[in-house]
PDB file of C-alpha atoms and ligand atoms in Angstrom:
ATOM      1  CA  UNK A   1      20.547  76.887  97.360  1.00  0.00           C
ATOM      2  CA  UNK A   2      22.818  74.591  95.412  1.00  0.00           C
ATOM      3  CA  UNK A   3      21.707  75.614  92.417  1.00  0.00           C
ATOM      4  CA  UNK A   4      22.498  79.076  92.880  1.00  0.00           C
ATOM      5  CA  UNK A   5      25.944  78.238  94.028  1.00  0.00           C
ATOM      6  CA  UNK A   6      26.121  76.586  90.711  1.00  0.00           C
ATOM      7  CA  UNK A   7      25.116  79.759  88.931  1.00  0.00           C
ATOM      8  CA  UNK A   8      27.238  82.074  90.609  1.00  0.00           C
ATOM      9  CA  UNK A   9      30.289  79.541  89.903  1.00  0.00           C
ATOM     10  CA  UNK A  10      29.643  79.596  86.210  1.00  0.00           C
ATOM     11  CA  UNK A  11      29.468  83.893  86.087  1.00  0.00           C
ATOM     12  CA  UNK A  12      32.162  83.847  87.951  1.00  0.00           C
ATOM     13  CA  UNK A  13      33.871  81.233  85.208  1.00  0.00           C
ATOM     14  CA  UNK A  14      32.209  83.422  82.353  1.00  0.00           C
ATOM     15  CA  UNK A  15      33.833  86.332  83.888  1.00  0.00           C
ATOM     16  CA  UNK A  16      37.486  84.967  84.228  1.00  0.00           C
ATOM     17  CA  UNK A  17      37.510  83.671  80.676  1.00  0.00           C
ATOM     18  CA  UNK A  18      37.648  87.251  78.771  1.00  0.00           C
ATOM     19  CA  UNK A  19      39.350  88.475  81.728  1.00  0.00           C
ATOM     20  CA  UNK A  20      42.155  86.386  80.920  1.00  0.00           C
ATOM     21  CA  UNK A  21      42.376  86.688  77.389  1.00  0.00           C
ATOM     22  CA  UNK A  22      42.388  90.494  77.815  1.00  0.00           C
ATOM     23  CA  UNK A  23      45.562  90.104  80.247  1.00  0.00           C
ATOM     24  CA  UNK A  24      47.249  88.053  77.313  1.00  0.00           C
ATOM     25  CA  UNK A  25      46.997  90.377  74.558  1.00  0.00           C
ATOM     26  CA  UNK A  26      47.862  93.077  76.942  1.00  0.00           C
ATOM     27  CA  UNK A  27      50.560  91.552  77.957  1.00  0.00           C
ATOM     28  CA  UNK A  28      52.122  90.558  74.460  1.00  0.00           C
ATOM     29  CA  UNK A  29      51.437  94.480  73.117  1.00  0.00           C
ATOM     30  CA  UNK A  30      54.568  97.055  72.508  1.00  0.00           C
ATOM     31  CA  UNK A  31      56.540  98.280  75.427  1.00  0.00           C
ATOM     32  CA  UNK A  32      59.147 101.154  73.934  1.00  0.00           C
ATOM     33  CA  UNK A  33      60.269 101.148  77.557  1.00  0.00           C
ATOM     34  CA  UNK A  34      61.081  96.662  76.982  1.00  0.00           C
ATOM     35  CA  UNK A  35      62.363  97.340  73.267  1.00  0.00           C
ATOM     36  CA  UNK A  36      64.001 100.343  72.748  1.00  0.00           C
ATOM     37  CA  UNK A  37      66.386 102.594  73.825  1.00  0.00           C
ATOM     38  CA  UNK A  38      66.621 106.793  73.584  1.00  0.00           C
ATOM     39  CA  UNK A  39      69.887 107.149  71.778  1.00  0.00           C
ATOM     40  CA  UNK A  40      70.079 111.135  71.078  1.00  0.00           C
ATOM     41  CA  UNK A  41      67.871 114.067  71.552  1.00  0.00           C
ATOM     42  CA  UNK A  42      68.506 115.378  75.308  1.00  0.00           C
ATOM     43  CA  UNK A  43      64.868 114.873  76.194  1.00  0.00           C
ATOM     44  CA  UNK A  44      63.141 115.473  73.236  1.00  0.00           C
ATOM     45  CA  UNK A  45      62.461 111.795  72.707  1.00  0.00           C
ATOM     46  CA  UNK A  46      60.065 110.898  75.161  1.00  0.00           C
ATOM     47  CA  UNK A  47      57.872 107.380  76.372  1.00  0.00           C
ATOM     48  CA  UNK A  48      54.559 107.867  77.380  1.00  0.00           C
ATOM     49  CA  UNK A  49      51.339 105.957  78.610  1.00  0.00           C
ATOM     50  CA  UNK A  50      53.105 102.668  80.316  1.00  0.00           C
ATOM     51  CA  UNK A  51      55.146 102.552  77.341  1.00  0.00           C
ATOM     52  CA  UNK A  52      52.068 102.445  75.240  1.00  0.00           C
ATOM     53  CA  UNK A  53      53.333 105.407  73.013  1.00  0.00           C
ATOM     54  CA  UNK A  54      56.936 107.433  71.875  1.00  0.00           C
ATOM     55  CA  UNK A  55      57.070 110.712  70.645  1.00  0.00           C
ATOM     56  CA  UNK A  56      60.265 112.264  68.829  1.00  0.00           C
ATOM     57  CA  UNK A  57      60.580 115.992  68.896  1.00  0.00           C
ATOM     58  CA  UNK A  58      62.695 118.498  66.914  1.00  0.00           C
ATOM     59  CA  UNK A  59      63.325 122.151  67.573  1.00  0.00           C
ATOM     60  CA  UNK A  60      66.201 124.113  65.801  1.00  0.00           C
ATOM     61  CA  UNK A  61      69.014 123.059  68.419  1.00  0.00           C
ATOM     62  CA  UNK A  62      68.108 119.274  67.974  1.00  0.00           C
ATOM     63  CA  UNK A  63      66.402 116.550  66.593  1.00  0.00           C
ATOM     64  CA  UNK A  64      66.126 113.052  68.591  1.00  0.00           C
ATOM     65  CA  UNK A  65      66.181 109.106  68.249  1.00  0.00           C
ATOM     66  CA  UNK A  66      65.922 106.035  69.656  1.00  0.00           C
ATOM     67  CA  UNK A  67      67.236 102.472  68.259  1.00  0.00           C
ATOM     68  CA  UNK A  68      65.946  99.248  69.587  1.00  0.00           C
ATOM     69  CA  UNK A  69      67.799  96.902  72.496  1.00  0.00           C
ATOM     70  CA  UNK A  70      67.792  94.111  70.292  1.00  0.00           C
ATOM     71  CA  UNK A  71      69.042  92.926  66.717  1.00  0.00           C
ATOM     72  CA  UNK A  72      67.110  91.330  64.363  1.00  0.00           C
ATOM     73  CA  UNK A  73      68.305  88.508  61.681  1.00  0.00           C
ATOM     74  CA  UNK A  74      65.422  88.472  59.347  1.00  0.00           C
ATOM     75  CA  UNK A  75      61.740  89.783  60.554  1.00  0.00           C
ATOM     76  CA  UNK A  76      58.541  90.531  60.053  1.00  0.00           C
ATOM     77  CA  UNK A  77      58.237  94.117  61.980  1.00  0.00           C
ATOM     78  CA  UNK A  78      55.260  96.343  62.327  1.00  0.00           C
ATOM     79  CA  UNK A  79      55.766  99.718  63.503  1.00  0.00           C
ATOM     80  CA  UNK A  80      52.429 102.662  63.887  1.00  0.00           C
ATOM     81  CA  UNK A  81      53.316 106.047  63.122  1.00  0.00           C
ATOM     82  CA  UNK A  82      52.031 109.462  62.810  1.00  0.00           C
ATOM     83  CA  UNK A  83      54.157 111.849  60.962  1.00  0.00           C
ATOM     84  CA  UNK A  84      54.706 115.499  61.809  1.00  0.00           C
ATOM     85  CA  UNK A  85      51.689 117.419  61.108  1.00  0.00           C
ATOM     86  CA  UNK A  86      51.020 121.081  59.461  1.00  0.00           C
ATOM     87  CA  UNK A  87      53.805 122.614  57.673  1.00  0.00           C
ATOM     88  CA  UNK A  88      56.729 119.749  58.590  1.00  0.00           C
ATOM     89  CA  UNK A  89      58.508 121.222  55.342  1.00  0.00           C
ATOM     90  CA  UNK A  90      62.275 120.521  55.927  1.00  0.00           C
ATOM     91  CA  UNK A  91      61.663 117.938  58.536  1.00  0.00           C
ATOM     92  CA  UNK A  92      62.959 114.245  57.782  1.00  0.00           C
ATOM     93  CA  UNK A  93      61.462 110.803  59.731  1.00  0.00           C
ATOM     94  CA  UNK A  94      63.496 108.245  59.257  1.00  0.00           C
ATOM     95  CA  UNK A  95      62.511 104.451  60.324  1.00  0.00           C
ATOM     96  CA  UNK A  96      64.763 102.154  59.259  1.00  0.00           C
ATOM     97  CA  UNK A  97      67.070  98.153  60.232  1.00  0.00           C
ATOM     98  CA  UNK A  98      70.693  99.020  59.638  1.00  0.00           C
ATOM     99  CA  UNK A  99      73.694  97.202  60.807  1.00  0.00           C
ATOM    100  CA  UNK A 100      77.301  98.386  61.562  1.00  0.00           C
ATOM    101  CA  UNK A 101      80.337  99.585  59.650  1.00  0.00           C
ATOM    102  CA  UNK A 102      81.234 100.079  56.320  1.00  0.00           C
ATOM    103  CA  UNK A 103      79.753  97.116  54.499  1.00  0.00           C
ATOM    104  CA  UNK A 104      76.638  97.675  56.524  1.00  0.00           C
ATOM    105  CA  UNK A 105      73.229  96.323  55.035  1.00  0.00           C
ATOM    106  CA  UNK A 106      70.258  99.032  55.616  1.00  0.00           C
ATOM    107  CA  UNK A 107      66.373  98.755  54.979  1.00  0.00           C
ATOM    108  CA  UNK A 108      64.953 102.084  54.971  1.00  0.00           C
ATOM    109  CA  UNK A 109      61.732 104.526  55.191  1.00  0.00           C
ATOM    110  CA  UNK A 110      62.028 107.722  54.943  1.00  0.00           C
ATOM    111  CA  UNK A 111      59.193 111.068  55.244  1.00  0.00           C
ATOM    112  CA  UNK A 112      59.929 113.796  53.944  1.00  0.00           C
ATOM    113  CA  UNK A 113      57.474 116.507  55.294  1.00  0.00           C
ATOM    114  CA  UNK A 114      56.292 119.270  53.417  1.00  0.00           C
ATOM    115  CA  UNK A 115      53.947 122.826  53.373  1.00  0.00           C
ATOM    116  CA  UNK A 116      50.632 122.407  55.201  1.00  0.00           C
ATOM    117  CA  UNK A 117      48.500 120.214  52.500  1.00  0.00           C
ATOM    118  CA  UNK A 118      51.186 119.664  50.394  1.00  0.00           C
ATOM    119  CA  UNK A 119      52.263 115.447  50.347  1.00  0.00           C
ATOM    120  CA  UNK A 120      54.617 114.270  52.075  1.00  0.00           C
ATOM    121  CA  UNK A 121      56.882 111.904  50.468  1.00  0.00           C
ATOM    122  CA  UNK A 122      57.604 108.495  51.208  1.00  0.00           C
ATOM    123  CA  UNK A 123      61.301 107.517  49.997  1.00  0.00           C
ATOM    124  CA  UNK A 124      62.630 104.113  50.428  1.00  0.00           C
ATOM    125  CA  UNK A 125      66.208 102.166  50.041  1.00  0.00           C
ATOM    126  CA  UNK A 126      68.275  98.919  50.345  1.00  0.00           C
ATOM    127  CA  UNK A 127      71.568  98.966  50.902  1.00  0.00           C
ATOM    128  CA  UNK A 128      73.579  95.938  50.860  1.00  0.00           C
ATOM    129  CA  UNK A 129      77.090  95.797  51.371  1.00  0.00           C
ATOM    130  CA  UNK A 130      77.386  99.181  52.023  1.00  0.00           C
ATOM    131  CA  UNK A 131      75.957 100.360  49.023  1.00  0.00           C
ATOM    132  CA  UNK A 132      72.510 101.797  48.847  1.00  0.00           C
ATOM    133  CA  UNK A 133      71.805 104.045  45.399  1.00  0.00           C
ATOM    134  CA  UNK A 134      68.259 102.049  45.558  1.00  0.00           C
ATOM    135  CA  UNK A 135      65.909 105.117  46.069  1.00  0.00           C
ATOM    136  CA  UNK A 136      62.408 104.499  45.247  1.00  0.00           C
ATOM    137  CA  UNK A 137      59.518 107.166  46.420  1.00  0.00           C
ATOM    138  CA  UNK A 138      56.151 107.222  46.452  1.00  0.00           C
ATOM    139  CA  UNK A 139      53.253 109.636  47.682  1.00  0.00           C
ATOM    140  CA  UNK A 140      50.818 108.254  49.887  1.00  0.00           C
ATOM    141  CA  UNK A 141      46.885 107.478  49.075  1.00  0.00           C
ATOM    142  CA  UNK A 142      46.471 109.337  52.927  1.00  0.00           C
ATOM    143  CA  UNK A 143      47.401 112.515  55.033  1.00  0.00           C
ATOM    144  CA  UNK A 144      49.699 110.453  57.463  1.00  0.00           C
ATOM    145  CA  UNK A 145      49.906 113.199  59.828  1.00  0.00           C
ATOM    146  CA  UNK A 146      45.875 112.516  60.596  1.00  0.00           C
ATOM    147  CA  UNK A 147      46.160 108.992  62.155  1.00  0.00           C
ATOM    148  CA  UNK A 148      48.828 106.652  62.647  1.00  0.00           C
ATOM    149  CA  UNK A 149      49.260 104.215  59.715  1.00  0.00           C
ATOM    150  CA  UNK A 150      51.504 101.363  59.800  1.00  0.00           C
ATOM    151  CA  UNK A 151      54.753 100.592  58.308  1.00  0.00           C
ATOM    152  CA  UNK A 152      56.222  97.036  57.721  1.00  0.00           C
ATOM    153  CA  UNK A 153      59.370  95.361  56.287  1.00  0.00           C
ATOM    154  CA  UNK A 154      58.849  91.671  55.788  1.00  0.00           C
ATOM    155  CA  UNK A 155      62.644  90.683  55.876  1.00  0.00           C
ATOM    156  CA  UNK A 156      63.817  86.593  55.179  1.00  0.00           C
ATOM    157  CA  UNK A 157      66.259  84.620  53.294  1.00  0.00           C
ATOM    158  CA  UNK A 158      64.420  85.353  50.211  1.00  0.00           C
ATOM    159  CA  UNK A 159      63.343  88.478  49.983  1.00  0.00           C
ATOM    160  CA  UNK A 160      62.462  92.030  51.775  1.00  0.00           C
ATOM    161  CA  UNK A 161      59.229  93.463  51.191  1.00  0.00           C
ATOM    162  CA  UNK A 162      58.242  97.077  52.173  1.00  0.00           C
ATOM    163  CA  UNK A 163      54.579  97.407  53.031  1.00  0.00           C
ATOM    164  CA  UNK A 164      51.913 100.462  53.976  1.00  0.00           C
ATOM    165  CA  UNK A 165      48.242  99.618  55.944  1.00  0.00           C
ATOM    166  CA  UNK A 166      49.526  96.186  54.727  1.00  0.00           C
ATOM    167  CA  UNK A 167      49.580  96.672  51.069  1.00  0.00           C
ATOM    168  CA  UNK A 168      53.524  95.717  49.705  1.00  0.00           C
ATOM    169  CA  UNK A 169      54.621  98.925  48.187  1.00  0.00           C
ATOM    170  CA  UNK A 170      58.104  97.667  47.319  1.00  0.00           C
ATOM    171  CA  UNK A 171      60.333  94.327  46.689  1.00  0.00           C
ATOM    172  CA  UNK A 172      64.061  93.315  46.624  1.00  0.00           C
ATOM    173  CA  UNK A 173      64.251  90.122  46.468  1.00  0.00           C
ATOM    174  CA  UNK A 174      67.825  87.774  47.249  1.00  0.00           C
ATOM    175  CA  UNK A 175      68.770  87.635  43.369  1.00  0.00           C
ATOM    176  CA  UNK A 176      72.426  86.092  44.776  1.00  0.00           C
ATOM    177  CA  UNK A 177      72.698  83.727  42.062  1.00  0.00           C
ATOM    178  CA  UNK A 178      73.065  86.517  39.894  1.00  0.00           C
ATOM    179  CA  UNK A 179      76.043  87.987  42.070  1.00  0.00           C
ATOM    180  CA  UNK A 180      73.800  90.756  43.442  1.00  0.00           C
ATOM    181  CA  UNK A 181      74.314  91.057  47.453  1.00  0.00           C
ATOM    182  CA  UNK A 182      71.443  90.136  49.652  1.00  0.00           C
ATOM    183  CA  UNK A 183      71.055  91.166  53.101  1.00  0.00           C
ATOM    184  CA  UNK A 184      71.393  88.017  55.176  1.00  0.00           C
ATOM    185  CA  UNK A 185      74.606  87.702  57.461  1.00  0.00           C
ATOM    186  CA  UNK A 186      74.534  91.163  59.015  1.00  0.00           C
ATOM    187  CA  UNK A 187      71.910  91.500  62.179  1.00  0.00           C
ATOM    188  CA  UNK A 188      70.243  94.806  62.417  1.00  0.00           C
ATOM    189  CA  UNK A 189      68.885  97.395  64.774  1.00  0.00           C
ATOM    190  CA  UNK A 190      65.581  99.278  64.084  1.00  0.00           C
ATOM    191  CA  UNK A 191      66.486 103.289  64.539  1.00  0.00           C
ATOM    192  CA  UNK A 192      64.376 106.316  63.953  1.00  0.00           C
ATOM    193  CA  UNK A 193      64.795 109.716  64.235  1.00  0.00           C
ATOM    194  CA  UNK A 194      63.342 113.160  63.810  1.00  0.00           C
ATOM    195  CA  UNK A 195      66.106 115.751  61.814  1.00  0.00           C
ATOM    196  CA  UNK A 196      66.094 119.070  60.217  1.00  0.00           C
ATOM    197  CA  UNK A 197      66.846 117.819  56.484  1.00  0.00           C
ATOM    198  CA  UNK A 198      65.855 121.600  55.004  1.00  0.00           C
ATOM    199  CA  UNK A 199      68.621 121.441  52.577  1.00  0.00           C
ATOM    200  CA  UNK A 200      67.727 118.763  50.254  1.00  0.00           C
ATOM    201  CA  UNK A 201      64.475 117.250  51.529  1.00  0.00           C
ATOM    202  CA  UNK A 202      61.588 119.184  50.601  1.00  0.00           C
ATOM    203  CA  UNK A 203      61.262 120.165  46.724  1.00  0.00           C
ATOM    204  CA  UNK A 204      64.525 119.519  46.710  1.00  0.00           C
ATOM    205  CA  UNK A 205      65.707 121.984  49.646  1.00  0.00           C
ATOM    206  CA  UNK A 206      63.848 125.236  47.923  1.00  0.00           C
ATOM    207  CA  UNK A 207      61.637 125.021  50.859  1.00  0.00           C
ATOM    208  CA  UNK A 208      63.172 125.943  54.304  1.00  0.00           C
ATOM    209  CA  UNK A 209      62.552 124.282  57.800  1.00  0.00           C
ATOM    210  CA  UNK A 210      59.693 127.168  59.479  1.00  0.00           C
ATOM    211  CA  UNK A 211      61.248 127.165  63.085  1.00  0.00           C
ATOM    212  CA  UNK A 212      58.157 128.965  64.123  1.00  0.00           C
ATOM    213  CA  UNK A 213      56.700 125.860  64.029  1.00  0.00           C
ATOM    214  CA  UNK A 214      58.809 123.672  66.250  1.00  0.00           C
ATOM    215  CA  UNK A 215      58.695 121.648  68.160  1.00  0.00           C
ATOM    216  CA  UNK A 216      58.092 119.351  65.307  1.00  0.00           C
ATOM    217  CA  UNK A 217      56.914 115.787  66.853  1.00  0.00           C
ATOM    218  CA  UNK A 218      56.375 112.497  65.097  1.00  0.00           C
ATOM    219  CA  UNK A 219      54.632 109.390  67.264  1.00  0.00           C
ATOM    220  CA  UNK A 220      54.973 105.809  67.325  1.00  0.00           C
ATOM    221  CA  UNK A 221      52.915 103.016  68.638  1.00  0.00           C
ATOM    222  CA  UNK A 222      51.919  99.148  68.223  1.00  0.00           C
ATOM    223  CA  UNK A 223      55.210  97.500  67.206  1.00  0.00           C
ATOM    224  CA  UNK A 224      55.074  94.352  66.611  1.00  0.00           C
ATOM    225  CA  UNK A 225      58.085  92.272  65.657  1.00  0.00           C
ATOM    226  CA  UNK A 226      57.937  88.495  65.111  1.00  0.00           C
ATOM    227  CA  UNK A 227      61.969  88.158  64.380  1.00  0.00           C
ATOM    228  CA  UNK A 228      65.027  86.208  65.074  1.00  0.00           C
ATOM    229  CA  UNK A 229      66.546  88.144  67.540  1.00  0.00           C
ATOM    230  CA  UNK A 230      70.451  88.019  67.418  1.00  0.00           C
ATOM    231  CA  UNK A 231      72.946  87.103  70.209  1.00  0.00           C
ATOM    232  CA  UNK A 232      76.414  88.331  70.133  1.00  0.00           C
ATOM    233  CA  UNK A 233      76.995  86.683  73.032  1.00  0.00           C
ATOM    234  CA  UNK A 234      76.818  82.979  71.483  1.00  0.00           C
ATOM    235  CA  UNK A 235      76.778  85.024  67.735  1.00  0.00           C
ATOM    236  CA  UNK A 236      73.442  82.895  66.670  1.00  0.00           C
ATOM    237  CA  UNK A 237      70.137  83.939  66.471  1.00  0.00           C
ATOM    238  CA  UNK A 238      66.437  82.724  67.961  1.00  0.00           C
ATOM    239  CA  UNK A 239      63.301  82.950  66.283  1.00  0.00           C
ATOM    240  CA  UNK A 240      61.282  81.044  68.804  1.00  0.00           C
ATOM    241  CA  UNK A 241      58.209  83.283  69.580  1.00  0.00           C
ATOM    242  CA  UNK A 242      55.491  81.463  71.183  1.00  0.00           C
ATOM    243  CA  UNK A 243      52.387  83.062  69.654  1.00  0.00           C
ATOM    244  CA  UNK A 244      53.915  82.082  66.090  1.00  0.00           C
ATOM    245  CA  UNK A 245      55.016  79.243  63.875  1.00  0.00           C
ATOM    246  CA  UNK A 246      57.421  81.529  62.108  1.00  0.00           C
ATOM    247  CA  UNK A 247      55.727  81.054  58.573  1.00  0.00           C
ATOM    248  CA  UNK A 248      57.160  84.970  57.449  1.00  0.00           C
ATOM    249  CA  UNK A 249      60.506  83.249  57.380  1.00  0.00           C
ATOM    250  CA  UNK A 250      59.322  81.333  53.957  1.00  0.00           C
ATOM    251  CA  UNK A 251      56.751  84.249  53.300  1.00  0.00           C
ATOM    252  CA  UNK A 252      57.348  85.532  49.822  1.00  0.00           C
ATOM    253  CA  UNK A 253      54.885  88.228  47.213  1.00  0.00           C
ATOM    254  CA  UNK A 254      52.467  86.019  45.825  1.00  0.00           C
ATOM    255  CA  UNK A 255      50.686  86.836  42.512  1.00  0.00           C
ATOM    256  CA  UNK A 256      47.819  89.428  43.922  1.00  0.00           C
ATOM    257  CA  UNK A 257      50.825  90.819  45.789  1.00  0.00           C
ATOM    258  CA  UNK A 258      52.929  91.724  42.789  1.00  0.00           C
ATOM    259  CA  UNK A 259      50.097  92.861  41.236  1.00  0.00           C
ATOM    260  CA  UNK A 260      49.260  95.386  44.306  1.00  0.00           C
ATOM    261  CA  UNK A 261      52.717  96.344  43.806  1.00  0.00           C
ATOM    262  CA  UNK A 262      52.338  97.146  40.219  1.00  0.00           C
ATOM    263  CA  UNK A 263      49.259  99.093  40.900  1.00  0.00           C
ATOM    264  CA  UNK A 264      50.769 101.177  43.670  1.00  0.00           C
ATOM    265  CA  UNK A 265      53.819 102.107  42.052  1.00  0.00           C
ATOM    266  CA  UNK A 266      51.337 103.124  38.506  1.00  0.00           C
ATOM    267  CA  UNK A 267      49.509 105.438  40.873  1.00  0.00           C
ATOM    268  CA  UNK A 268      52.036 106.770  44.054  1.00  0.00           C
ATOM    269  CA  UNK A 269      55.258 105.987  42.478  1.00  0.00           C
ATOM    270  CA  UNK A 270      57.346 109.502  42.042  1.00  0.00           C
ATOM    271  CA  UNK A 271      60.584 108.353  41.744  1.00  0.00           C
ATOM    272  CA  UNK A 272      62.420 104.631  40.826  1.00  0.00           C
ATOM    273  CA  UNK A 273      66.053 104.231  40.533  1.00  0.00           C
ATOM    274  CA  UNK A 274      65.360 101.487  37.842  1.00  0.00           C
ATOM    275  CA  UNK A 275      64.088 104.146  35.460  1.00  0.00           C
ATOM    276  CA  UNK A 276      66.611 106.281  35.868  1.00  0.00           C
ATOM    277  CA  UNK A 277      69.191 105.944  33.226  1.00  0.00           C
ATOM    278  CA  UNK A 278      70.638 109.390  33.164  1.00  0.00           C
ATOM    279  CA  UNK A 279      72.247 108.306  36.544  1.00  0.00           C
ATOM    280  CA  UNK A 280      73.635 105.469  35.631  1.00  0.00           C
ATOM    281  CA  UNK A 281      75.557 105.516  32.213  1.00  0.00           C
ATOM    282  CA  UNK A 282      76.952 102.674  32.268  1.00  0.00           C
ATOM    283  CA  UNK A 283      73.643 100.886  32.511  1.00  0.00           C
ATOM    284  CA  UNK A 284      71.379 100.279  35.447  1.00  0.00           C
ATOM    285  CA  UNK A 285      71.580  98.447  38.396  1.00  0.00           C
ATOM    286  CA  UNK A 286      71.224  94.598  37.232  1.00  0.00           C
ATOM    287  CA  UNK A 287      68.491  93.892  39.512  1.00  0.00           C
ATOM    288  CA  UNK A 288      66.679  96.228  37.329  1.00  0.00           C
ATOM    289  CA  UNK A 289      66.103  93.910  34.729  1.00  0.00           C
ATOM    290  CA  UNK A 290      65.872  91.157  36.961  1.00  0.00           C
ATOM    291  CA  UNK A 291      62.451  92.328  38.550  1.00  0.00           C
TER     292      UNK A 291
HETATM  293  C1  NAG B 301      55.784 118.883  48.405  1.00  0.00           C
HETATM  294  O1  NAG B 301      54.791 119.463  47.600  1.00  0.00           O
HETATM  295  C2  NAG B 301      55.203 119.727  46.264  1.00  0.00           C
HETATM  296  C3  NAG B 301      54.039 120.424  45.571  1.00  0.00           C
HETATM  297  O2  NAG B 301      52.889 119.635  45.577  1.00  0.00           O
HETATM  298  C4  NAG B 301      55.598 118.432  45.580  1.00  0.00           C
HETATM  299  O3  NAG B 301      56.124 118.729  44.295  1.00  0.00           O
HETATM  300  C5  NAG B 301      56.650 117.704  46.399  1.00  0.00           C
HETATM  301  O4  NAG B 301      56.887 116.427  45.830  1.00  0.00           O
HETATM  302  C6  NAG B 301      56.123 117.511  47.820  1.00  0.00           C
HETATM  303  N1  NAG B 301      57.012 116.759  48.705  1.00  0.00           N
HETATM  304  C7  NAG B 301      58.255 117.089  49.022  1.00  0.00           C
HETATM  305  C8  NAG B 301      58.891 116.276  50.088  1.00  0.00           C
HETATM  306  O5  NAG B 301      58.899 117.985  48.514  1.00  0.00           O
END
């Protein structure tokens, strides 16, 4: 009899242990409903399974957004999507950290849809200070319109790092001592949205938005940010985040990651700002040579 008590004790024990990690991770995945807020779109941005999952839509009297509750000073933020599929020519997804006003500081992806099995194309920016003029584009080695992919900026004192499925696409670092501007006093909100863009986005705006089509909708699921998060209130900011010891704040591109760099911007790279000296005649941006 005892023994059997003893048994059942430990299945019950064997039982509560997964149990209880499962309610942890549950507990620490995305909520849109916890982290973000619907800015525009009159109900065409929309939160779905518990939170689980956010879907912008577009049709031709509106696109829609959302931005998130909190600002950020410096993190390390994940975000799933999956882009408009089919013929999303003249459509625009943006996902980007900006902060306010005029001298505002802005990390940015951008999609740029396209004809049914034509690519779509991934263009990127910095702007510091208010000035942006940073553009760098790339296709992608995937449809993203099949499955949801993720998107990350590693953002610190030292540097911002653009990545895709984890594999850094993009650098700027903090080159201060050379008198370039670094983001690093402003906080930022994450925003996206979903916009008709028809008249410069795809091949340049030949290729019109088909409103047949619409709605257009782009998803969004499994963000993940482990980030200062910035009080106006007491105008500091808190990284504590109990799962983490914070090490992204010192992260920085080692070797194999400038060299997956290099090789991604050999093969997907359509379009670098560095190389483009037709646009700036009075010689390129410093940080050109600098990287
Ligand atoms: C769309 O497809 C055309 C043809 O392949 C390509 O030149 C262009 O870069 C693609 N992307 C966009 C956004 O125009």
């Amino acid at each position: 009899m005892s023994s059997q008590i003893v048994v059942s004790t430990k299945m019950i024990a064997n039982l509560l242990v997964p149990l209880t990690l499962l309610v942890a991770v549950v507990a620490s995945a995305s909520n849109f409903y916890q982290d973000f807020d619907i800015t525009w779109g009159d109900g065409r941005a929309q939160i779905h399974n518990n939170g689980q999952l956010l879907t912008l839509s577009l049709d031709k009297a509106s696109g829609s957004g959302f931005k998130s509750k909190n600002q950020y000073l410096f993190g390390k933020i994940d975000m799933q999507l999956k882009l408009v599929p089919g013929n999303s020519a003249g459509t625009v997804t943006a996902y980007y950290l900006s902060s306010q006003g005029n001298t505002h500081d802005e990390i940015d992806f951008e999609f740029l849809g396209n004809l049914s099995g034509d690519p779509y194309i991934l263009h990127t920016n910095v702007f510091t200070q208010g000035k942006g003029n940073r553009e760098q584009q790339f296709y992608l080695w995937f449809d993203p319109t099949k499955d949801f992919h993720t998107y990350s900026i590693l953002w610190n004192p030292q540097t911002i790092v653009f990545s895709v499925d984890g594999t850094p696409i993009r650098q700027f670092k903090n080159l201060e001592s050379y008198g370039i501007s670094f983001p690093k006093d402003q906080p930022m909100w994450i925003y996206s949205s979903l916009w008709n863009a028809d008249d410069w986005a795809t091949r340049g705006g030949l290729v019109k938005t088909d409103w047949s089509q619409a709605p257009f909708t782009a998803s969004y699921q499994n963000f993940n940010a482990q980030a200062c998060i910035w009080s106006s209130a007491s105008s500091s900011s808190s990284c504590s985040n109990a799962s983490s010891n914070n090490s992204w704040l010192t992260e920085s591109l080692d070797n194999t990651g400038q060299e997956r760099i290099k090789t991604v911007q050999k093969n997907y790279m359509i379009y670098n700002y560095c190389t483009d000296a037709k646009r700036f005649p009075q010689g390129l941006p410093q940080e050109c040579s600098l990287t």
